[in-house]
Amino acid sequence: GAGVSQSPRYKVAKRGQDVALRCDPISGHVSLFWYQQALGQGPEFLTYFQNEAQLDKSGLPSDRFFAERPEGSVSTLKIQRTQQEDSAVYLCASRSTGAGELFFGEGSRLTVL
Amino acid sequence: AQSVTQLDSHVSVSEGTPVLLRCNYSSSYSPSLFWYVQHPNKGLQLLLKYTSAATLVKGINGFEAEFKKSETSFHLTKPSAHMSDAAEYFCVVSDTWSGNTPLVFGKGTRLSVIA
């Protein structure tokens, strides 16, 4: 596609519900990153994929967070048993090789009530 | 570990006047440094990047930044602000330009432009 596409753009969940956020990277991009941006803060790293391999998940805040990219293209970030502190914008970014500019999607805004 | 400090959370300028957004970094290696802009409800867009070439870096929309190793700074400037420059700006550091080293973002500076 023309850019990184994320869905849903907005998600409201009740505390305790599971949510899944989808990222469609730019076609052919090898590297994919997930970031979490809390209100009024800069984005913080969550996890990184190279093709289908999850090479770094050190930023995932708890074992309730899980990310996958099974075919090396689309990625899904899943949050189980959502808590209010999970409310944030979740940003996905991709790039074509190990080097070069990161292209960001518009984000998925999650609100947990 | 690398980090960035954006010295101002909010900067307000009049249209047509210069813009200065300040950033200091900390890195164990020779860093790569970036400025990203985020307009409301839009994705992050790369303004410019420093990757150990020329210390004065020119970016899009008339922005530029100067890498000063002695001061560990990478301030963003623009000679004349335009209304469309109003946005959130992030200074970003990475230990390398390549590989899987994640970008580390500052907390952001909100730029307001007054007509």
mmCIF file with all atom_site columns, C-alpha atoms in Angstrom:
data_model
loop_
_atom_site.group_PDB
_atom_site.id
_atom_site.type_symbol
_atom_site.label_atom_id
_atom_site.label_alt_id
_atom_site.label_comp_id
_atom_site.label_asym_id
_atom_site.label_entity_id
_atom_site.label_seq_id
_atom_site.pdbx_PDB_ins_code
_atom_site.Cartn_x
_atom_site.Cartn_y
_atom_site.Cartn_z
_atom_site.occupancy
_atom_site.B_iso_or_equiv
_atom_site.pdbx_formal_charge
_atom_site.auth_seq_id
_atom_site.auth_comp_id
_atom_site.auth_asym_id
_atom_site.auth_atom_id
_atom_site.pdbx_PDB_model_num
ATOM 1   C CA . GLY A 1 1   ? 0.000   0.000   0.000  1.00 0.00 ? 1   GLY A CA 1
ATOM 2   C CA . ALA A 1 2   ? 0.882   3.656   -0.097 1.00 0.00 ? 2   ALA A CA 1
ATOM 3   C CA . GLY A 1 3   ? 1.593   3.891   3.610  1.00 0.00 ? 3   GLY A CA 1
ATOM 4   C CA . VAL A 1 4   ? 1.402   2.063   6.924  1.00 0.00 ? 4   VAL A CA 1
ATOM 5   C CA . SER A 1 5   ? -2.230  1.314   7.697  1.00 0.00 ? 5   SER A CA 1
ATOM 6   C CA . GLN A 1 6   ? -3.562  0.659   11.190 1.00 0.00 ? 6   GLN A CA 1
ATOM 7   C CA . SER A 1 7   ? -6.975  -0.505  12.317 1.00 0.00 ? 7   SER A CA 1
ATOM 8   C CA . PRO A 1 8   ? -9.112  0.223   14.139 1.00 0.00 ? 8   PRO A CA 1
ATOM 9   C CA . ARG A 1 9   ? -8.265  3.913   14.392 1.00 0.00 ? 9   ARG A CA 1
ATOM 10  C CA . TYR A 1 10  ? -10.307 4.153   17.601 1.00 0.00 ? 10  TYR A CA 1
ATOM 11  C CA . LYS A 1 11  ? -11.210 1.429   20.073 1.00 0.00 ? 11  LYS A CA 1
ATOM 12  C CA . VAL A 1 12  ? -13.129 1.692   23.325 1.00 0.00 ? 12  VAL A CA 1
ATOM 13  C CA . ALA A 1 13  ? -12.923 -1.326  25.605 1.00 0.00 ? 13  ALA A CA 1
ATOM 14  C CA . LYS A 1 14  ? -14.298 -2.137  28.994 1.00 0.00 ? 14  LYS A CA 1
ATOM 15  C CA . ARG A 1 15  ? -11.724 -3.061  31.595 1.00 0.00 ? 15  ARG A CA 1
ATOM 16  C CA . GLY A 1 16  ? -10.998 -6.765  31.367 1.00 0.00 ? 16  GLY A CA 1
ATOM 17  C CA . GLN A 1 17  ? -11.793 -7.119  27.673 1.00 0.00 ? 17  GLN A CA 1
ATOM 18  C CA . ASP A 1 18  ? -9.270  -8.396  25.146 1.00 0.00 ? 18  ASP A CA 1
ATOM 19  C CA . VAL A 1 19  ? -8.378  -6.187  22.153 1.00 0.00 ? 19  VAL A CA 1
ATOM 20  C CA . ALA A 1 20  ? -6.506  -6.764  18.899 1.00 0.00 ? 20  ALA A CA 1
ATOM 21  C CA . LEU A 1 21  ? -4.860  -3.984  16.913 1.00 0.00 ? 21  LEU A CA 1
ATOM 22  C CA . ARG A 1 22  ? -3.786  -4.537  13.340 1.00 0.00 ? 22  ARG A CA 1
ATOM 23  C CA . CYS A 1 23  ? -0.906  -3.089  11.357 1.00 0.00 ? 23  CYS A CA 1
ATOM 24  C CA . ASP A 1 24  ? -0.473  -3.333  7.589  1.00 0.00 ? 24  ASP A CA 1
ATOM 25  C CA . PRO A 1 25  ? 3.074   -2.211  6.804  1.00 0.00 ? 25  PRO A CA 1
ATOM 26  C CA . ILE A 1 26  ? 4.234   -0.821  3.509  1.00 0.00 ? 26  ILE A CA 1
ATOM 27  C CA . SER A 1 27  ? 4.444   -3.693  1.042  1.00 0.00 ? 27  SER A CA 1
ATOM 28  C CA . GLY A 1 28  ? 7.857   -5.350  1.063  1.00 0.00 ? 28  GLY A CA 1
ATOM 29  C CA . HIS A 1 29  ? 9.028   -3.733  4.284  1.00 0.00 ? 29  HIS A CA 1
ATOM 30  C CA . VAL A 1 30  ? 11.083  -6.172  6.319  1.00 0.00 ? 30  VAL A CA 1
ATOM 31  C CA . SER A 1 31  ? 11.218  -4.408  9.679  1.00 0.00 ? 31  SER A CA 1
ATOM 32  C CA . LEU A 1 32  ? 8.164   -3.626  11.790 1.00 0.00 ? 32  LEU A CA 1
ATOM 33  C CA . PHE A 1 33  ? 8.019   -1.808  15.124 1.00 0.00 ? 33  PHE A CA 1
ATOM 34  C CA . TRP A 1 34  ? 5.240   -1.212  17.662 1.00 0.00 ? 34  TRP A CA 1
ATOM 35  C CA . TYR A 1 35  ? 5.258   1.840   19.939 1.00 0.00 ? 35  TYR A CA 1
ATOM 36  C CA . GLN A 1 36  ? 2.928   3.011   22.706 1.00 0.00 ? 36  GLN A CA 1
ATOM 37  C CA . GLN A 1 37  ? 2.208   6.728   23.102 1.00 0.00 ? 37  GLN A CA 1
ATOM 38  C CA . ALA A 1 38  ? 0.462   7.805   26.289 1.00 0.00 ? 38  ALA A CA 1
ATOM 39  C CA . LEU A 1 39  ? -1.303  11.165  26.385 1.00 0.00 ? 39  LEU A CA 1
ATOM 40  C CA . GLY A 1 40  ? 1.195   14.013  26.426 1.00 0.00 ? 40  GLY A CA 1
ATOM 41  C CA . GLN A 1 41  ? 4.190   11.697  26.106 1.00 0.00 ? 41  GLN A CA 1
ATOM 42  C CA . GLY A 1 42  ? 6.557   10.603  23.388 1.00 0.00 ? 42  GLY A CA 1
ATOM 43  C CA . PRO A 1 43  ? 6.214   7.168   21.827 1.00 0.00 ? 43  PRO A CA 1
ATOM 44  C CA . GLU A 1 44  ? 7.822   4.313   23.742 1.00 0.00 ? 44  GLU A CA 1
ATOM 45  C CA . PHE A 1 45  ? 9.161   1.156   22.110 1.00 0.00 ? 45  PHE A CA 1
ATOM 46  C CA . LEU A 1 46  ? 7.208   -2.056  22.596 1.00 0.00 ? 46  LEU A CA 1
ATOM 47  C CA . THR A 1 47  ? 8.503   -4.678  20.183 1.00 0.00 ? 47  THR A CA 1
ATOM 48  C CA . TYR A 1 48  ? 10.310  -5.278  16.867 1.00 0.00 ? 48  TYR A CA 1
ATOM 49  C CA . PHE A 1 49  ? 9.963   -7.816  14.046 1.00 0.00 ? 49  PHE A CA 1
ATOM 50  C CA . GLN A 1 50  ? 12.258  -8.650  11.178 1.00 0.00 ? 50  GLN A CA 1
ATOM 51  C CA . ASN A 1 51  ? 10.087  -10.552 8.741  1.00 0.00 ? 51  ASN A CA 1
ATOM 52  C CA . GLU A 1 52  ? 8.170   -13.026 10.929 1.00 0.00 ? 52  GLU A CA 1
ATOM 53  C CA . ALA A 1 53  ? 10.786  -13.179 13.682 1.00 0.00 ? 53  ALA A CA 1
ATOM 54  C CA . GLN A 1 54  ? 10.157  -11.168 16.824 1.00 0.00 ? 54  GLN A CA 1
ATOM 55  C CA . LEU A 1 55  ? 13.698  -10.051 17.622 1.00 0.00 ? 55  LEU A CA 1
ATOM 56  C CA . ASP A 1 56  ? 13.017  -7.741  20.548 1.00 0.00 ? 56  ASP A CA 1
ATOM 57  C CA . LYS A 1 57  ? 10.035  -7.641  22.883 1.00 0.00 ? 57  LYS A CA 1
ATOM 58  C CA . SER A 1 58  ? 11.762  -5.938  25.780 1.00 0.00 ? 58  SER A CA 1
ATOM 59  C CA . GLY A 1 59  ? 9.349   -2.999  25.761 1.00 0.00 ? 59  GLY A CA 1
ATOM 60  C CA . LEU A 1 60  ? 6.147   -4.973  26.273 1.00 0.00 ? 60  LEU A CA 1
ATOM 61  C CA . PRO A 1 61  ? 4.881   -3.776  29.662 1.00 0.00 ? 61  PRO A CA 1
ATOM 62  C CA . SER A 1 62  ? 3.418   -7.054  30.862 1.00 0.00 ? 62  SER A CA 1
ATOM 63  C CA . ASP A 1 63  ? 2.579   -10.597 29.804 1.00 0.00 ? 63  ASP A CA 1
ATOM 64  C CA . ARG A 1 64  ? -0.890  -9.314  28.885 1.00 0.00 ? 64  ARG A CA 1
ATOM 65  C CA . PHE A 1 65  ? 0.685   -7.835  25.744 1.00 0.00 ? 65  PHE A CA 1
ATOM 66  C CA . PHE A 1 66  ? 1.408   -10.115 22.817 1.00 0.00 ? 66  PHE A CA 1
ATOM 67  C CA . ALA A 1 67  ? 2.432   -9.347  19.233 1.00 0.00 ? 67  ALA A CA 1
ATOM 68  C CA . GLU A 1 68  ? 2.710   -11.540 16.181 1.00 0.00 ? 68  GLU A CA 1
ATOM 69  C CA . ARG A 1 69  ? 3.585   -11.298 12.501 1.00 0.00 ? 69  ARG A CA 1
ATOM 70  C CA . PRO A 1 70  ? 3.094   -14.862 11.281 1.00 0.00 ? 70  PRO A CA 1
ATOM 71  C CA . GLU A 1 71  ? 3.708   -14.349 7.551  1.00 0.00 ? 71  GLU A CA 1
ATOM 72  C CA . GLY A 1 72  ? 6.150   -11.491 7.798  1.00 0.00 ? 72  GLY A CA 1
ATOM 73  C CA . SER A 1 73  ? 3.671   -8.884  6.625  1.00 0.00 ? 73  SER A CA 1
ATOM 74  C CA . VAL A 1 74  ? 0.603   -7.918  8.679  1.00 0.00 ? 74  VAL A CA 1
ATOM 75  C CA . SER A 1 75  ? 1.151   -7.689  12.418 1.00 0.00 ? 75  SER A CA 1
ATOM 76  C CA . THR A 1 76  ? -1.305  -7.851  15.294 1.00 0.00 ? 76  THR A CA 1
ATOM 77  C CA . LEU A 1 77  ? -0.811  -6.450  18.782 1.00 0.00 ? 77  LEU A CA 1
ATOM 78  C CA . LYS A 1 78  ? -3.064  -8.164  21.292 1.00 0.00 ? 78  LYS A CA 1
ATOM 79  C CA . ILE A 1 79  ? -3.785  -6.915  24.778 1.00 0.00 ? 79  ILE A CA 1
ATOM 80  C CA . GLN A 1 80  ? -5.510  -9.309  27.143 1.00 0.00 ? 80  GLN A CA 1
ATOM 81  C CA . ARG A 1 81  ? -7.608  -8.276  30.140 1.00 0.00 ? 81  ARG A CA 1
ATOM 82  C CA . THR A 1 82  ? -7.215  -4.582  29.378 1.00 0.00 ? 82  THR A CA 1
ATOM 83  C CA . GLN A 1 83  ? -6.578  -2.149  32.222 1.00 0.00 ? 83  GLN A CA 1
ATOM 84  C CA . GLN A 1 84  ? -7.124  1.610   32.359 1.00 0.00 ? 84  GLN A CA 1
ATOM 85  C CA . GLU A 1 85  ? -3.382  2.215   32.190 1.00 0.00 ? 85  GLU A CA 1
ATOM 86  C CA . ASP A 1 86  ? -3.365  0.561   28.759 1.00 0.00 ? 86  ASP A CA 1
ATOM 87  C CA . SER A 1 87  ? -5.205  3.595   27.356 1.00 0.00 ? 87  SER A CA 1
ATOM 88  C CA . ALA A 1 88  ? -2.858  5.101   24.762 1.00 0.00 ? 88  ALA A CA 1
ATOM 89  C CA . VAL A 1 89  ? -2.207  5.454   21.058 1.00 0.00 ? 89  VAL A CA 1
ATOM 90  C CA . TYR A 1 90  ? -0.477  2.396   19.630 1.00 0.00 ? 90  TYR A CA 1
ATOM 91  C CA . LEU A 1 91  ? 1.788   3.238   16.710 1.00 0.00 ? 91  LEU A CA 1
ATOM 92  C CA . CYS A 1 92  ? 3.136   0.871   14.106 1.00 0.00 ? 92  CYS A CA 1
ATOM 93  C CA . ALA A 1 93  ? 6.144   1.676   11.921 1.00 0.00 ? 93  ALA A CA 1
ATOM 94  C CA . SER A 1 94  ? 7.940   -0.141  9.125  1.00 0.00 ? 94  SER A CA 1
ATOM 95  C CA . ARG A 1 95  ? 11.051  0.177   6.983  1.00 0.00 ? 95  ARG A CA 1
ATOM 96  C CA . SER A 1 96  ? 12.373  -1.627  3.961  1.00 0.00 ? 96  SER A CA 1
ATOM 97  C CA . THR A 1 97  ? 15.668  -2.997  5.248  1.00 0.00 ? 97  THR A CA 1
ATOM 98  C CA . GLY A 1 98  ? 17.767  -2.864  8.377  1.00 0.00 ? 98  GLY A CA 1
ATOM 99  C CA . ALA A 1 99  ? 18.537  0.734   7.590  1.00 0.00 ? 99  ALA A CA 1
ATOM 100 C CA . GLY A 1 100 ? 16.586  3.733   6.444  1.00 0.00 ? 100 GLY A CA 1
ATOM 101 C CA . GLU A 1 101 ? 13.665  5.862   7.424  1.00 0.00 ? 101 GLU A CA 1
ATOM 102 C CA . LEU A 1 102 ? 10.893  4.501   9.615  1.00 0.00 ? 102 LEU A CA 1
ATOM 103 C CA . PHE A 1 103 ? 7.419   5.151   8.248  1.00 0.00 ? 103 PHE A CA 1
ATOM 104 C CA . PHE A 1 104 ? 4.695   5.462   10.875 1.00 0.00 ? 104 PHE A CA 1
ATOM 105 C CA . GLY A 1 105 ? 0.999   4.721   10.687 1.00 0.00 ? 105 GLY A CA 1
ATOM 106 C CA . GLU A 1 106 ? -1.596  7.103   12.135 1.00 0.00 ? 106 GLU A CA 1
ATOM 107 C CA . GLY A 1 107 ? -2.027  4.908   15.184 1.00 0.00 ? 107 GLY A CA 1
ATOM 108 C CA . SER A 1 108 ? -4.814  3.114   16.994 1.00 0.00 ? 108 SER A CA 1
ATOM 109 C CA . ARG A 1 109 ? -6.234  5.054   19.928 1.00 0.00 ? 109 ARG A CA 1
ATOM 110 C CA . LEU A 1 110 ? -7.315  2.682   22.710 1.00 0.00 ? 110 LEU A CA 1
ATOM 111 C CA . THR A 1 111 ? -9.516  3.916   25.545 1.00 0.00 ? 111 THR A CA 1
ATOM 112 C CA . VAL A 1 112 ? -10.180 1.527   28.415 1.00 0.00 ? 112 VAL A CA 1
ATOM 113 C CA . LEU A 1 113 ? -13.155 2.412   30.598 1.00 0.00 ? 113 LEU A CA 1
ATOM 114 C CA . ALA B 2 1   ? 21.612  3.652   27.229 1.00 0.00 ? 1   ALA B CA 1
ATOM 115 C CA . GLN B 2 2   ? 20.527  6.511   25.054 1.00 0.00 ? 2   GLN B CA 1
ATOM 116 C CA . SER B 2 3   ? 18.055  9.230   25.980 1.00 0.00 ? 3   SER B CA 1
ATOM 117 C CA . VAL B 2 4   ? 16.888  12.637  24.842 1.00 0.00 ? 4   VAL B CA 1
ATOM 118 C CA . THR B 2 5   ? 15.702  15.668  26.766 1.00 0.00 ? 5   THR B CA 1
ATOM 119 C CA . GLN B 2 6   ? 13.517  18.235  25.087 1.00 0.00 ? 6   GLN B CA 1
ATOM 120 C CA . LEU B 2 7   ? 14.024  21.343  27.132 1.00 0.00 ? 7   LEU B CA 1
ATOM 121 C CA . ASP B 2 8   ? 10.660  22.977  26.431 1.00 0.00 ? 8   ASP B CA 1
ATOM 122 C CA . SER B 2 9   ? 7.284   21.274  26.588 1.00 0.00 ? 9   SER B CA 1
ATOM 123 C CA . HIS B 2 10  ? 5.609   24.192  24.797 1.00 0.00 ? 10  HIS B CA 1
ATOM 124 C CA . VAL B 2 11  ? 6.958   26.940  22.536 1.00 0.00 ? 11  VAL B CA 1
ATOM 125 C CA . SER B 2 12  ? 4.839   29.771  21.177 1.00 0.00 ? 12  SER B CA 1
ATOM 126 C CA . VAL B 2 13  ? 6.019   32.054  18.350 1.00 0.00 ? 13  VAL B CA 1
ATOM 127 C CA . SER B 2 14  ? 4.459   34.651  16.094 1.00 0.00 ? 14  SER B CA 1
ATOM 128 C CA . GLU B 2 15  ? 4.052   33.882  12.417 1.00 0.00 ? 15  GLU B CA 1
ATOM 129 C CA . GLY B 2 16  ? 7.132   34.991  10.486 1.00 0.00 ? 16  GLY B CA 1
ATOM 130 C CA . THR B 2 17  ? 9.483   34.869  13.489 1.00 0.00 ? 17  THR B CA 1
ATOM 131 C CA . PRO B 2 18  ? 12.248  32.289  14.051 1.00 0.00 ? 18  PRO B CA 1
ATOM 132 C CA . VAL B 2 19  ? 11.635  28.917  15.656 1.00 0.00 ? 19  VAL B CA 1
ATOM 133 C CA . LEU B 2 20  ? 14.022  27.214  18.082 1.00 0.00 ? 20  LEU B CA 1
ATOM 134 C CA . LEU B 2 21  ? 13.190  23.838  19.628 1.00 0.00 ? 21  LEU B CA 1
ATOM 135 C CA . ARG B 2 22  ? 15.885  22.569  21.958 1.00 0.00 ? 22  ARG B CA 1
ATOM 136 C CA . CYS B 2 23  ? 17.091  19.002  22.386 1.00 0.00 ? 23  CYS B CA 1
ATOM 137 C CA . ASN B 2 24  ? 19.941  17.433  24.338 1.00 0.00 ? 24  ASN B CA 1
ATOM 138 C CA . TYR B 2 25  ? 20.878  13.803  23.963 1.00 0.00 ? 25  TYR B CA 1
ATOM 139 C CA . SER B 2 26  ? 22.789  11.126  25.790 1.00 0.00 ? 26  SER B CA 1
ATOM 140 C CA . SER B 2 27  ? 24.288  8.163   23.978 1.00 0.00 ? 27  SER B CA 1
ATOM 141 C CA . SER B 2 28  ? 27.032  5.672   24.591 1.00 0.00 ? 28  SER B CA 1
ATOM 142 C CA . TYR B 2 29  ? 27.954  5.520   20.923 1.00 0.00 ? 29  TYR B CA 1
ATOM 143 C CA . SER B 2 30  ? 28.035  7.845   17.954 1.00 0.00 ? 30  SER B CA 1
ATOM 144 C CA . PRO B 2 31  ? 24.340  8.473   17.745 1.00 0.00 ? 31  PRO B CA 1
ATOM 145 C CA . SER B 2 32  ? 21.920  8.916   14.928 1.00 0.00 ? 32  SER B CA 1
ATOM 146 C CA . LEU B 2 33  ? 19.541  11.789  15.686 1.00 0.00 ? 33  LEU B CA 1
ATOM 147 C CA . PHE B 2 34  ? 16.188  12.664  14.195 1.00 0.00 ? 34  PHE B CA 1
ATOM 148 C CA . TRP B 2 35  ? 13.393  15.167  14.438 1.00 0.00 ? 35  TRP B CA 1
ATOM 149 C CA . TYR B 2 36  ? 9.847   13.965  13.810 1.00 0.00 ? 36  TYR B CA 1
ATOM 150 C CA . VAL B 2 37  ? 6.688   16.070  13.575 1.00 0.00 ? 37  VAL B CA 1
ATOM 151 C CA . GLN B 2 38  ? 3.208   14.955  14.552 1.00 0.00 ? 38  GLN B CA 1
ATOM 152 C CA . HIS B 2 39  ? 0.160   16.904  13.456 1.00 0.00 ? 39  HIS B CA 1
ATOM 153 C CA . PRO B 2 40  ? -3.113  16.213  15.315 1.00 0.00 ? 40  PRO B CA 1
ATOM 154 C CA . ASN B 2 41  ? -4.543  12.811  14.441 1.00 0.00 ? 41  ASN B CA 1
ATOM 155 C CA . LYS B 2 42  ? -1.776  12.255  11.902 1.00 0.00 ? 42  LYS B CA 1
ATOM 156 C CA . GLY B 2 43  ? 1.158   9.874   11.751 1.00 0.00 ? 43  GLY B CA 1
ATOM 157 C CA . LEU B 2 44  ? 4.677   10.842  12.689 1.00 0.00 ? 44  LEU B CA 1
ATOM 158 C CA . GLN B 2 45  ? 6.638   12.359  9.821  1.00 0.00 ? 45  GLN B CA 1
ATOM 159 C CA . LEU B 2 46  ? 10.420  12.530  9.568  1.00 0.00 ? 46  LEU B CA 1
ATOM 160 C CA . LEU B 2 47  ? 11.660  16.134  9.337  1.00 0.00 ? 47  LEU B CA 1
ATOM 161 C CA . LEU B 2 48  ? 15.378  15.469  9.176  1.00 0.00 ? 48  LEU B CA 1
ATOM 162 C CA . LYS B 2 49  ? 18.104  13.109  10.319 1.00 0.00 ? 49  LYS B CA 1
ATOM 163 C CA . TYR B 2 50  ? 21.761  13.201  11.351 1.00 0.00 ? 50  TYR B CA 1
ATOM 164 C CA . THR B 2 51  ? 23.801  10.057  10.716 1.00 0.00 ? 51  THR B CA 1
ATOM 165 C CA . SER B 2 52  ? 27.449  11.150  11.174 1.00 0.00 ? 52  SER B CA 1
ATOM 166 C CA . ALA B 2 53  ? 27.772  13.085  7.941  1.00 0.00 ? 53  ALA B CA 1
ATOM 167 C CA . ALA B 2 54  ? 27.479  16.890  7.826  1.00 0.00 ? 54  ALA B CA 1
ATOM 168 C CA . THR B 2 55  ? 26.742  18.397  11.227 1.00 0.00 ? 55  THR B CA 1
ATOM 169 C CA . LEU B 2 56  ? 24.270  20.923  9.803  1.00 0.00 ? 56  LEU B CA 1
ATOM 170 C CA . VAL B 2 57  ? 21.302  18.992  8.523  1.00 0.00 ? 57  VAL B CA 1
ATOM 171 C CA . LYS B 2 58  ? 18.582  20.435  6.315  1.00 0.00 ? 58  LYS B CA 1
ATOM 172 C CA . GLY B 2 59  ? 15.130  18.931  6.366  1.00 0.00 ? 59  GLY B CA 1
ATOM 173 C CA . ILE B 2 60  ? 11.726  19.466  4.859  1.00 0.00 ? 60  ILE B CA 1
ATOM 174 C CA . ASN B 2 61  ? 9.625   22.618  5.107  1.00 0.00 ? 61  ASN B CA 1
ATOM 175 C CA . GLY B 2 62  ? 12.628  24.859  5.777  1.00 0.00 ? 62  GLY B CA 1
ATOM 176 C CA . PHE B 2 63  ? 13.690  23.217  9.045  1.00 0.00 ? 63  PHE B CA 1
ATOM 177 C CA . GLU B 2 64  ? 17.293  22.504  9.904  1.00 0.00 ? 64  GLU B CA 1
ATOM 178 C CA . ALA B 2 65  ? 19.249  21.210  12.886 1.00 0.00 ? 65  ALA B CA 1
ATOM 179 C CA . GLU B 2 66  ? 22.876  21.320  13.966 1.00 0.00 ? 66  GLU B CA 1
ATOM 180 C CA . PHE B 2 67  ? 24.634  18.434  15.675 1.00 0.00 ? 67  PHE B CA 1
ATOM 181 C CA . LYS B 2 68  ? 27.003  19.756  18.367 1.00 0.00 ? 68  LYS B CA 1
ATOM 182 C CA . LYS B 2 69  ? 28.898  16.920  19.981 1.00 0.00 ? 69  LYS B CA 1
ATOM 183 C CA . SER B 2 70  ? 30.631  19.153  22.536 1.00 0.00 ? 70  SER B CA 1
ATOM 184 C CA . GLU B 2 71  ? 27.246  20.348  23.796 1.00 0.00 ? 71  GLU B CA 1
ATOM 185 C CA . THR B 2 72  ? 25.407  17.043  23.161 1.00 0.00 ? 72  THR B CA 1
ATOM 186 C CA . SER B 2 73  ? 22.723  19.075  21.463 1.00 0.00 ? 73  SER B CA 1
ATOM 187 C CA . PHE B 2 74  ? 20.624  18.788  18.326 1.00 0.00 ? 74  PHE B CA 1
ATOM 188 C CA . HIS B 2 75  ? 18.422  21.883  18.286 1.00 0.00 ? 75  HIS B CA 1
ATOM 189 C CA . LEU B 2 76  ? 15.797  22.366  15.574 1.00 0.00 ? 76  LEU B CA 1
ATOM 190 C CA . THR B 2 77  ? 15.451  25.765  13.899 1.00 0.00 ? 77  THR B CA 1
ATOM 191 C CA . LYS B 2 78  ? 13.486  27.515  11.195 1.00 0.00 ? 78  LYS B CA 1
ATOM 192 C CA . PRO B 2 79  ? 14.031  31.121  10.126 1.00 0.00 ? 79  PRO B CA 1
ATOM 193 C CA . SER B 2 80  ? 10.377  32.038  9.738  1.00 0.00 ? 80  SER B CA 1
ATOM 194 C CA . ALA B 2 81  ? 7.410   30.230  11.278 1.00 0.00 ? 81  ALA B CA 1
ATOM 195 C CA . HIS B 2 82  ? 4.294   29.458  9.287  1.00 0.00 ? 82  HIS B CA 1
ATOM 196 C CA . MET B 2 83  ? 0.851   28.718  10.680 1.00 0.00 ? 83  MET B CA 1
ATOM 197 C CA . SER B 2 84  ? 1.066   25.203  9.267  1.00 0.00 ? 84  SER B CA 1
ATOM 198 C CA . ASP B 2 85  ? 4.115   24.503  11.473 1.00 0.00 ? 85  ASP B CA 1
ATOM 199 C CA . ALA B 2 86  ? 1.902   24.274  14.568 1.00 0.00 ? 86  ALA B CA 1
ATOM 200 C CA . ALA B 2 87  ? 2.311   20.668  15.731 1.00 0.00 ? 87  ALA B CA 1
ATOM 201 C CA . GLU B 2 88  ? 4.107   18.395  18.209 1.00 0.00 ? 88  GLU B CA 1
ATOM 202 C CA . TYR B 2 89  ? 7.818   17.900  17.563 1.00 0.00 ? 89  TYR B CA 1
ATOM 203 C CA . PHE B 2 90  ? 9.872   14.964  18.818 1.00 0.00 ? 90  PHE B CA 1
ATOM 204 C CA . CYS B 2 91  ? 13.635  14.716  19.112 1.00 0.00 ? 91  CYS B CA 1
ATOM 205 C CA . VAL B 2 92  ? 14.753  11.109  18.679 1.00 0.00 ? 92  VAL B CA 1
ATOM 206 C CA . VAL B 2 93  ? 18.020  9.239   19.217 1.00 0.00 ? 93  VAL B CA 1
ATOM 207 C CA . SER B 2 94  ? 19.241  5.850   18.096 1.00 0.00 ? 94  SER B CA 1
ATOM 208 C CA . ASP B 2 95  ? 22.577  4.200   18.717 1.00 0.00 ? 95  ASP B CA 1
ATOM 209 C CA . THR B 2 96  ? 22.683  3.182   15.074 1.00 0.00 ? 96  THR B CA 1
ATOM 210 C CA . TRP B 2 97  ? 20.960  4.160   11.833 1.00 0.00 ? 97  TRP B CA 1
ATOM 211 C CA . SER B 2 98  ? 20.434  0.532   10.970 1.00 0.00 ? 98  SER B CA 1
ATOM 212 C CA . GLY B 2 99  ? 19.493  -2.731  12.543 1.00 0.00 ? 99  GLY B CA 1
ATOM 213 C CA . ASN B 2 100 ? 16.932  -3.350  15.190 1.00 0.00 ? 100 ASN B CA 1
ATOM 214 C CA . THR B 2 101 ? 17.979  -0.667  17.644 1.00 0.00 ? 101 THR B CA 1
ATOM 215 C CA . PRO B 2 102 ? 14.725  1.047   18.554 1.00 0.00 ? 102 PRO B CA 1
ATOM 216 C CA . LEU B 2 103 ? 14.316  4.786   18.323 1.00 0.00 ? 103 LEU B CA 1
ATOM 217 C CA . VAL B 2 104 ? 14.162  6.575   21.694 1.00 0.00 ? 104 VAL B CA 1
ATOM 218 C CA . PHE B 2 105 ? 11.808  9.547   21.689 1.00 0.00 ? 105 PHE B CA 1
ATOM 219 C CA . GLY B 2 106 ? 11.800  12.686  23.799 1.00 0.00 ? 106 GLY B CA 1
ATOM 220 C CA . LYS B 2 107 ? 8.594   13.799  25.481 1.00 0.00 ? 107 LYS B CA 1
ATOM 221 C CA . GLY B 2 108 ? 7.845   16.279  22.737 1.00 0.00 ? 108 GLY B CA 1
ATOM 222 C CA . THR B 2 109 ? 7.567   20.043  22.286 1.00 0.00 ? 109 THR B CA 1
ATOM 223 C CA . ARG B 2 110 ? 4.266   21.547  21.263 1.00 0.00 ? 110 ARG B CA 1
ATOM 224 C CA . LEU B 2 111 ? 4.784   24.436  18.849 1.00 0.00 ? 111 LEU B CA 1
ATOM 225 C CA . SER B 2 112 ? 2.071   27.079  18.667 1.00 0.00 ? 112 SER B CA 1
ATOM 226 C CA . VAL B 2 113 ? 2.159   29.726  15.932 1.00 0.00 ? 113 VAL B CA 1
ATOM 227 C CA . ILE B 2 114 ? 0.258   32.949  16.549 1.00 0.00 ? 114 ILE B CA 1
ATOM 228 C CA . ALA B 2 115 ? -1.075  34.960  13.642 1.00 0.00 ? 115 ALA B CA 1
#
